[in-house]
PDB file of C-alpha atoms in Angstrom:
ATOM      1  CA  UNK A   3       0.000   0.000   0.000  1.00 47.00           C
ATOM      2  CA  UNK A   4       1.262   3.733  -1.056  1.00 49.00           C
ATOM      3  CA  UNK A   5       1.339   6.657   1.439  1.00 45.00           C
ATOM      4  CA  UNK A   6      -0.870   9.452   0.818  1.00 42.00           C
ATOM      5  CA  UNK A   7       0.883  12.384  -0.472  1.00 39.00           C
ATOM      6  CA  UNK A   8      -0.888  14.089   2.179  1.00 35.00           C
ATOM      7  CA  UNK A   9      -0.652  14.004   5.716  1.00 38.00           C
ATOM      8  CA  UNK A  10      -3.973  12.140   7.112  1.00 36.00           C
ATOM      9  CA  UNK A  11      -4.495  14.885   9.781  1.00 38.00           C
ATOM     10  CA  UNK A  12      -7.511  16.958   9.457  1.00 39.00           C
ATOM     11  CA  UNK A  13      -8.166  20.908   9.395  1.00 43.00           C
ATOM     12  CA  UNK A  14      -9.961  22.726  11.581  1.00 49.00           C
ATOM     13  CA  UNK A  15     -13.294  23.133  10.298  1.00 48.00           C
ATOM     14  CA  UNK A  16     -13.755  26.162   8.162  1.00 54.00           C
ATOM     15  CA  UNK A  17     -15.414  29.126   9.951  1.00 61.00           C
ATOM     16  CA  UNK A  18     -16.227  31.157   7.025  1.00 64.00           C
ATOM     17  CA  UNK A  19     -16.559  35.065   6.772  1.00 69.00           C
ATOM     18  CA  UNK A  20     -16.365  34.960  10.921  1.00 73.00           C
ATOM     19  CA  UNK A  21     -12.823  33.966  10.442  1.00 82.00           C
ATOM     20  CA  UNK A  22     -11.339  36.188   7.934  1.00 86.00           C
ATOM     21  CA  UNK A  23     -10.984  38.942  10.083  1.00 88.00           C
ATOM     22  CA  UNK A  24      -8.842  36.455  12.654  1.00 91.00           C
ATOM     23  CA  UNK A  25      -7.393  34.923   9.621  1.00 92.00           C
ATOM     24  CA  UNK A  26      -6.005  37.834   7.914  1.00 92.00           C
ATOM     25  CA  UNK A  27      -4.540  39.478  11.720  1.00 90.00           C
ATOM     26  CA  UNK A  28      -2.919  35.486  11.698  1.00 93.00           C
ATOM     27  CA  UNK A  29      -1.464  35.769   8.752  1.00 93.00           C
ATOM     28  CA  UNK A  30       0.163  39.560   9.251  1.00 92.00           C
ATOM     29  CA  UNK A  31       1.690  38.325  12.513  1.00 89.00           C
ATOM     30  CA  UNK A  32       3.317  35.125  10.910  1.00 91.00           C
ATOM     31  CA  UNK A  33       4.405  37.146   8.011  1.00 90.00           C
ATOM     32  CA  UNK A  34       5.960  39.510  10.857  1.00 85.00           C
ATOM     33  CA  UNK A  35       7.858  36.529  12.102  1.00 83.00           C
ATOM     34  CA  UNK A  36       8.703  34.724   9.393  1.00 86.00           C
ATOM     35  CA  UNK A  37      10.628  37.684   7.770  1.00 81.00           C
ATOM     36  CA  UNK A  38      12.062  38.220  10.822  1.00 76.00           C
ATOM     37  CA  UNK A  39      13.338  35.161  10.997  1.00 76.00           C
ATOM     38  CA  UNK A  40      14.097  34.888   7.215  1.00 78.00           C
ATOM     39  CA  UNK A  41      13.678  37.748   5.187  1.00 74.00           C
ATOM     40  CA  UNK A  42      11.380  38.952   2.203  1.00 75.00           C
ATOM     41  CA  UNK A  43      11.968  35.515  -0.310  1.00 79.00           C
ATOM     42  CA  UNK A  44      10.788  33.169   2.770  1.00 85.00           C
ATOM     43  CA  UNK A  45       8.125  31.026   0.825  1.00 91.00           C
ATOM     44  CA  UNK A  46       4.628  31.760   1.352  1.00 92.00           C
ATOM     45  CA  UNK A  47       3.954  28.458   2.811  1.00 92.00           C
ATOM     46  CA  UNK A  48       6.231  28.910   5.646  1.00 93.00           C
ATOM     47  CA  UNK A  49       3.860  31.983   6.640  1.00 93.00           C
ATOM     48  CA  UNK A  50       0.148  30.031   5.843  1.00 94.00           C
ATOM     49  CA  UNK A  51       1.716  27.157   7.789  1.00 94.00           C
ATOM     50  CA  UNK A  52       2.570  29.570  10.798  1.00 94.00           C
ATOM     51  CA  UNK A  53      -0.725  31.243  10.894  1.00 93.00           C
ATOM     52  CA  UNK A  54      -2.446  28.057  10.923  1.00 93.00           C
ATOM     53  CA  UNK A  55      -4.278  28.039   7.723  1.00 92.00           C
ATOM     54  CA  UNK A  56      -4.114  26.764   4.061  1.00 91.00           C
ATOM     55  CA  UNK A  57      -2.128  28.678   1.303  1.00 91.00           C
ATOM     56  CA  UNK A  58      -5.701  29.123  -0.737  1.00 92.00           C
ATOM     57  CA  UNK A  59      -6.616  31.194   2.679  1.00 92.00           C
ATOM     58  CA  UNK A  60      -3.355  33.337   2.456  1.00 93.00           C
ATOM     59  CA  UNK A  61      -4.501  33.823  -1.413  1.00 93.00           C
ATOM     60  CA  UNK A  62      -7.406  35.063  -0.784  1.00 93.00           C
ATOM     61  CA  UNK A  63      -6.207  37.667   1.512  1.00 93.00           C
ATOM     62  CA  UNK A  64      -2.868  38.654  -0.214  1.00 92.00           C
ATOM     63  CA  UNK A  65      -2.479  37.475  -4.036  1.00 90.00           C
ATOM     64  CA  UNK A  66       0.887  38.166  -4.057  1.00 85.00           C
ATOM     65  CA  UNK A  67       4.264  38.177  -1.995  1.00 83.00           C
ATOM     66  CA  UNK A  68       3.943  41.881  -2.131  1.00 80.00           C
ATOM     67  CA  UNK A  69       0.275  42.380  -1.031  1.00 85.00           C
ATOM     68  CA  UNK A  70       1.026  40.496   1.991  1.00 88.00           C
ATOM     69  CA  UNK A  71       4.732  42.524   2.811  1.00 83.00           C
ATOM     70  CA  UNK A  72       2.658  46.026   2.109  1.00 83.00           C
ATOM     71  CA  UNK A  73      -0.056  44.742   4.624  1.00 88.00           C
ATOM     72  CA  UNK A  74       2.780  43.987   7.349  1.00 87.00           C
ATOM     73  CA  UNK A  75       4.465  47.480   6.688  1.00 84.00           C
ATOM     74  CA  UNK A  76       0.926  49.012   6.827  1.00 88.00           C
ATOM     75  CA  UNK A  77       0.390  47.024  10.295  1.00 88.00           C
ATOM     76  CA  UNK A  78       3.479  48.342  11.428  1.00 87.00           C
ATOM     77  CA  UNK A  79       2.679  52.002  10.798  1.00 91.00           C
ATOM     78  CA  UNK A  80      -0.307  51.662  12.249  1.00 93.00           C
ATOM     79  CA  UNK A  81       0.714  50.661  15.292  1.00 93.00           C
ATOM     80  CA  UNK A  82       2.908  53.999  15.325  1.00 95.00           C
ATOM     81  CA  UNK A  83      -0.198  56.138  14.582  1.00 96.00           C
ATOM     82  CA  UNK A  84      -1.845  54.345  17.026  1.00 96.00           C
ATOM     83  CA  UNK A  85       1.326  54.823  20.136  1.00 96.00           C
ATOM     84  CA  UNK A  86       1.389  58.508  18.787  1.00 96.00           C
ATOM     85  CA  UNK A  87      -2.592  58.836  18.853  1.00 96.00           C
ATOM     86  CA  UNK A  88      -2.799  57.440  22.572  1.00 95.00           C
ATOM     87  CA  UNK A  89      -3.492  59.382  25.704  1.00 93.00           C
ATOM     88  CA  UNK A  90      -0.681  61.103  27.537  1.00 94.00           C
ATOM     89  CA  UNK A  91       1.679  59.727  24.792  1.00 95.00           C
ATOM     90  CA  UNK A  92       5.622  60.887  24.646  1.00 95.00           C
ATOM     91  CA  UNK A  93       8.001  60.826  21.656  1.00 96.00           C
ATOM     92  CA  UNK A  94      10.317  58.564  23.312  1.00 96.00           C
ATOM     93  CA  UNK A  95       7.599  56.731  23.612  1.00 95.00           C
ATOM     94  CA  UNK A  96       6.669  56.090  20.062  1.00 96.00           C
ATOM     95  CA  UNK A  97      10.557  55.984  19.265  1.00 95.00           C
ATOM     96  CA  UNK A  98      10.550  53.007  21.363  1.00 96.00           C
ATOM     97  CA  UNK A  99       7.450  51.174  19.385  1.00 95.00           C
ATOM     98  CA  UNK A 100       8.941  52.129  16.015  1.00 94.00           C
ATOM     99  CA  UNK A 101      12.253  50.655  17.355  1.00 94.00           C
ATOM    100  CA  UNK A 102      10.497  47.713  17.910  1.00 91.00           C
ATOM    101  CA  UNK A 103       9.402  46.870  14.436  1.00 87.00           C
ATOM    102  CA  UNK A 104      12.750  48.319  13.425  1.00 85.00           C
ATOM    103  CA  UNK A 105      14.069  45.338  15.183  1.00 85.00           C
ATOM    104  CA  UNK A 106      11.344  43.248  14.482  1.00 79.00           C
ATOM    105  CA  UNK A 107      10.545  43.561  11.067  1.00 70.00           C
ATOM    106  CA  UNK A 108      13.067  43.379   7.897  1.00 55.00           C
ATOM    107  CA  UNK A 109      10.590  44.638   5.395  1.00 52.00           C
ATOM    108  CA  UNK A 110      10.141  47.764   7.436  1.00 56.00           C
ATOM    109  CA  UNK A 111      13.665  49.151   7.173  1.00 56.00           C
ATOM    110  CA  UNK A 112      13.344  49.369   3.223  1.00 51.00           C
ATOM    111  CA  UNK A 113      10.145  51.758   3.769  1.00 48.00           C
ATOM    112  CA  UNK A 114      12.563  53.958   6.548  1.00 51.00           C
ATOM    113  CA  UNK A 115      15.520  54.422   3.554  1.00 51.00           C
ATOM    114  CA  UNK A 116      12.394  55.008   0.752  1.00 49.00           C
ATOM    115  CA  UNK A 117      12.931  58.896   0.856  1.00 48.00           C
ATOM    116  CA  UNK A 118      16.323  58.603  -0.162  1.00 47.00           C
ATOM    117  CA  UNK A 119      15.212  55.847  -3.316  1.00 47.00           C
ATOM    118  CA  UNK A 120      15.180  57.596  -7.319  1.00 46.00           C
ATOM    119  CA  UNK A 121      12.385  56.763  -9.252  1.00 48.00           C
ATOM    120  CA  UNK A 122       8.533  56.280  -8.775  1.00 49.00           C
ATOM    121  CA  UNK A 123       7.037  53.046  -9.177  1.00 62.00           C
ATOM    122  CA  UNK A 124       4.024  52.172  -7.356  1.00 66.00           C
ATOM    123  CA  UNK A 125       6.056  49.932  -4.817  1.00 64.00           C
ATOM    124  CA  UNK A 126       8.233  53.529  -3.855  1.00 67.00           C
ATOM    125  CA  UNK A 127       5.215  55.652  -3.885  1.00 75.00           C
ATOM    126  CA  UNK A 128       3.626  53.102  -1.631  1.00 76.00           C
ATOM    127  CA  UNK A 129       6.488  52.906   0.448  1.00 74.00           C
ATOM    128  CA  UNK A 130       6.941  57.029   0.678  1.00 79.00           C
ATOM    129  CA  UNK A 131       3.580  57.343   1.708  1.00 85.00           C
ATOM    130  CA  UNK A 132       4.367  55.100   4.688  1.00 84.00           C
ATOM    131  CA  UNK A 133       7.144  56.592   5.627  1.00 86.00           C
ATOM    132  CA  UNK A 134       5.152  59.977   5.386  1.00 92.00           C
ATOM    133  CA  UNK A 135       2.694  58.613   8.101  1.00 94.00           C
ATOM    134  CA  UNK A 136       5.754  57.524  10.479  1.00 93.00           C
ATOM    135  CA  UNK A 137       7.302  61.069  10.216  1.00 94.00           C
ATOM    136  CA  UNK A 138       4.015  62.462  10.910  1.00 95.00           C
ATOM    137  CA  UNK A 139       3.004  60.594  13.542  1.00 96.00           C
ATOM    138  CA  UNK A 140       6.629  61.236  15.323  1.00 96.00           C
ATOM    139  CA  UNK A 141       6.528  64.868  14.589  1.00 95.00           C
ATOM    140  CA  UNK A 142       3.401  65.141  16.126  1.00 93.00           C
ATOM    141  CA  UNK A 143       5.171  64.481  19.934  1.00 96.00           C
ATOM    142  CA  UNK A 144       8.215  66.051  18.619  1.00 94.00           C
ATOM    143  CA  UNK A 145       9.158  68.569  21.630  1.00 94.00           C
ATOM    144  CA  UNK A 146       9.929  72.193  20.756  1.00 93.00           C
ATOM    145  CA  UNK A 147      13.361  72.816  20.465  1.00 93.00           C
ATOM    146  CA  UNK A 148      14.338  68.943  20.119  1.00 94.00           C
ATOM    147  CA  UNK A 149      17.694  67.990  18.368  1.00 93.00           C
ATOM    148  CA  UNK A 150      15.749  66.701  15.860  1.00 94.00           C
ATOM    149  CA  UNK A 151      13.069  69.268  14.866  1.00 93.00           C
ATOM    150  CA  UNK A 152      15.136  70.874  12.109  1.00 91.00           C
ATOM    151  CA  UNK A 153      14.595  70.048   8.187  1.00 90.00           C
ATOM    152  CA  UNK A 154      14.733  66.819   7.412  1.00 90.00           C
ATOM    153  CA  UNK A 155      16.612  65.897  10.541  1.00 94.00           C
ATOM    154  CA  UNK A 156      13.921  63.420  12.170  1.00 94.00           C
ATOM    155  CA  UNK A 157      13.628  60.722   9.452  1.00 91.00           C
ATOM    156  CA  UNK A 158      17.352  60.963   8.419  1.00 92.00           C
ATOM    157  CA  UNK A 159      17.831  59.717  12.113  1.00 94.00           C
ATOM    158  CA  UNK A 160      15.409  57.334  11.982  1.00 91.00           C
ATOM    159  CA  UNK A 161      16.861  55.804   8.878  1.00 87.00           C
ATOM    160  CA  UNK A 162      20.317  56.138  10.337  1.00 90.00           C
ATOM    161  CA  UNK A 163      19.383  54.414  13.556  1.00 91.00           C
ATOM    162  CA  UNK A 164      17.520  51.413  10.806  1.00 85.00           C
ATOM    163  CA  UNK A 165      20.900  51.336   8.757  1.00 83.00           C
ATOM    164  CA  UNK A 166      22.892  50.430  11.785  1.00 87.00           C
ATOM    165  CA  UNK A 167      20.166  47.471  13.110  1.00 84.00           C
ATOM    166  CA  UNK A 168      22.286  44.032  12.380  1.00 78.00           C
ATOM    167  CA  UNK A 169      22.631  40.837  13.938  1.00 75.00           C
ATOM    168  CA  UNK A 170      21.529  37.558  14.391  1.00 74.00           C
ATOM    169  CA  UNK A 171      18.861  37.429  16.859  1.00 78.00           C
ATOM    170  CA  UNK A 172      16.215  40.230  17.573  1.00 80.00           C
ATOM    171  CA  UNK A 173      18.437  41.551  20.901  1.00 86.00           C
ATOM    172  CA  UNK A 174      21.286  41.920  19.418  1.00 88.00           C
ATOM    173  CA  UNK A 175      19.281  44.679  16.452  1.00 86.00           C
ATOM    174  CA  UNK A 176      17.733  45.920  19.591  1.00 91.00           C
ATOM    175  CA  UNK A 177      20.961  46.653  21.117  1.00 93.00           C
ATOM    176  CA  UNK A 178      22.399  47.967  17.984  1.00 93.00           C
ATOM    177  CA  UNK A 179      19.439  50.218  17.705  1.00 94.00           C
ATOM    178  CA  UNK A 180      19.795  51.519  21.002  1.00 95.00           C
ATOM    179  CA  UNK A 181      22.947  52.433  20.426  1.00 95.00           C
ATOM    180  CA  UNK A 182      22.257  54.161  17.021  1.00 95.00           C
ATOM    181  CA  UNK A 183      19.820  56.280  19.146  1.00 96.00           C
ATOM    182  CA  UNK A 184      22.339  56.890  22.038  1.00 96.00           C
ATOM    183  CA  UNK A 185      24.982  58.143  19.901  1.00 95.00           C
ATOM    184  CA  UNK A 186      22.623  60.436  18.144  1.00 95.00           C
ATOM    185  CA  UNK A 187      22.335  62.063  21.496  1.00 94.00           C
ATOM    186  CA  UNK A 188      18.090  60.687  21.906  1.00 95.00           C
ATOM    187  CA  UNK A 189      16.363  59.436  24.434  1.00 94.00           C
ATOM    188  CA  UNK A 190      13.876  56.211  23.337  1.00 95.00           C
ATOM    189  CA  UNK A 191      11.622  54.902  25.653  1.00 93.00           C
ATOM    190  CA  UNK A 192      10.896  50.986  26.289  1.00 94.00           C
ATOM    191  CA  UNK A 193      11.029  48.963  23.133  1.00 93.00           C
ATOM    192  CA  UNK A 194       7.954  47.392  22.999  1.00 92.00           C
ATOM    193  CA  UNK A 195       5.160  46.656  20.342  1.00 87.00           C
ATOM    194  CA  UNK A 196       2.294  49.347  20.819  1.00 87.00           C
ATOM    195  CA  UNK A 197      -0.244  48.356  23.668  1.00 81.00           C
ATOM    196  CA  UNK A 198       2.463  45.655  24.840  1.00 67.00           C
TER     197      UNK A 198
END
């Protein structure tokens, strides 16, 4: 008798349109990992499998390697906007959650050097508009008078401080990054995903 190609474990049972929601926030968070772990070109399946779901589910949401890389970048701004929107919030603050998907996240350092790219395809006018929404939302708590207030000062930094995030495991970009920040002369708060 021949194996089955496929393993004879069963899936959970579909939920339907009650899922997608969950589905799609599984699928940004294993993408988030997975490049992490392994950069842009890690195959697709490596991410459905992580998330828990089938590859036609991470079709459905994101035809394409790029669909589902712009959704993680747009996750990750959004959870800047969101630390910057929040009550009683401080720029070191949000320096600290942008850190964190500095370290965290390989796709988002490309969007933090796209100001500095020649050209416009839709991929670098995607990407500029992102990176418009991180200044934003940073210059927003930017105190009067701070080292970084003047011209184009703020995102050079920030792309500086990306530039200089290496290393083989997620504390050793963090400590990199810190250190980016400290000799830059600013203060960054606890690196930490927003609302974590």
């Amino acid at each position: 008798m021949t194996q089955p190609l496929v393993p004879d474990e069963r899936r959970p049972a579909n939920g339907g349109p009650k899922a997608a929601a969950r589905n799609r926030t599984a699928l940004i968070a294993a993408a988030r990992e997975i490049y992490a772990a392994y950069g842009l070109d890690a195959p697709l399946s490596a991410i459905a499998r992580r998330a828990g779901v089938g590859q036609g589910v991470l079709y459905r949401h994101f035809p394409g390697r790029a669909a589902l890389a712009g959704a993680v970048l747009d996750e990750n701004v959004r959870q800047i906007e969101q630390a910057a929107a929040a009550r009683d919030a401080l720029f070191t603050d949000v320096l600290g959650v942008l850190t964190w998907h500095v370290t965290e996240s390989a796709a988002f350092l490309g969007l933090l050097h796209a100001g500095g790219a020649v050209g416009r395809s839709e991929a670098l006018v995607y990407a500029l508009g992102l990176s418009e929404r991180v200044e934003r939302a940073l210059r927003g708590l930017l105190p009067e008078g701070h080292r970084l207030g003047a011209g184009n000062d703020l995102m050079l930094a920030v792309a500086m401080v990306s530039g200089a995030v290496a290393g083989p495991t997620r504390e050793d970009r963090e400590r990199r990054a810190l250190d980016a920040w400290r000799l830059l002369g600013v203060e960054v708060g606890p690196v930490r995903p927003f609302g974590g």
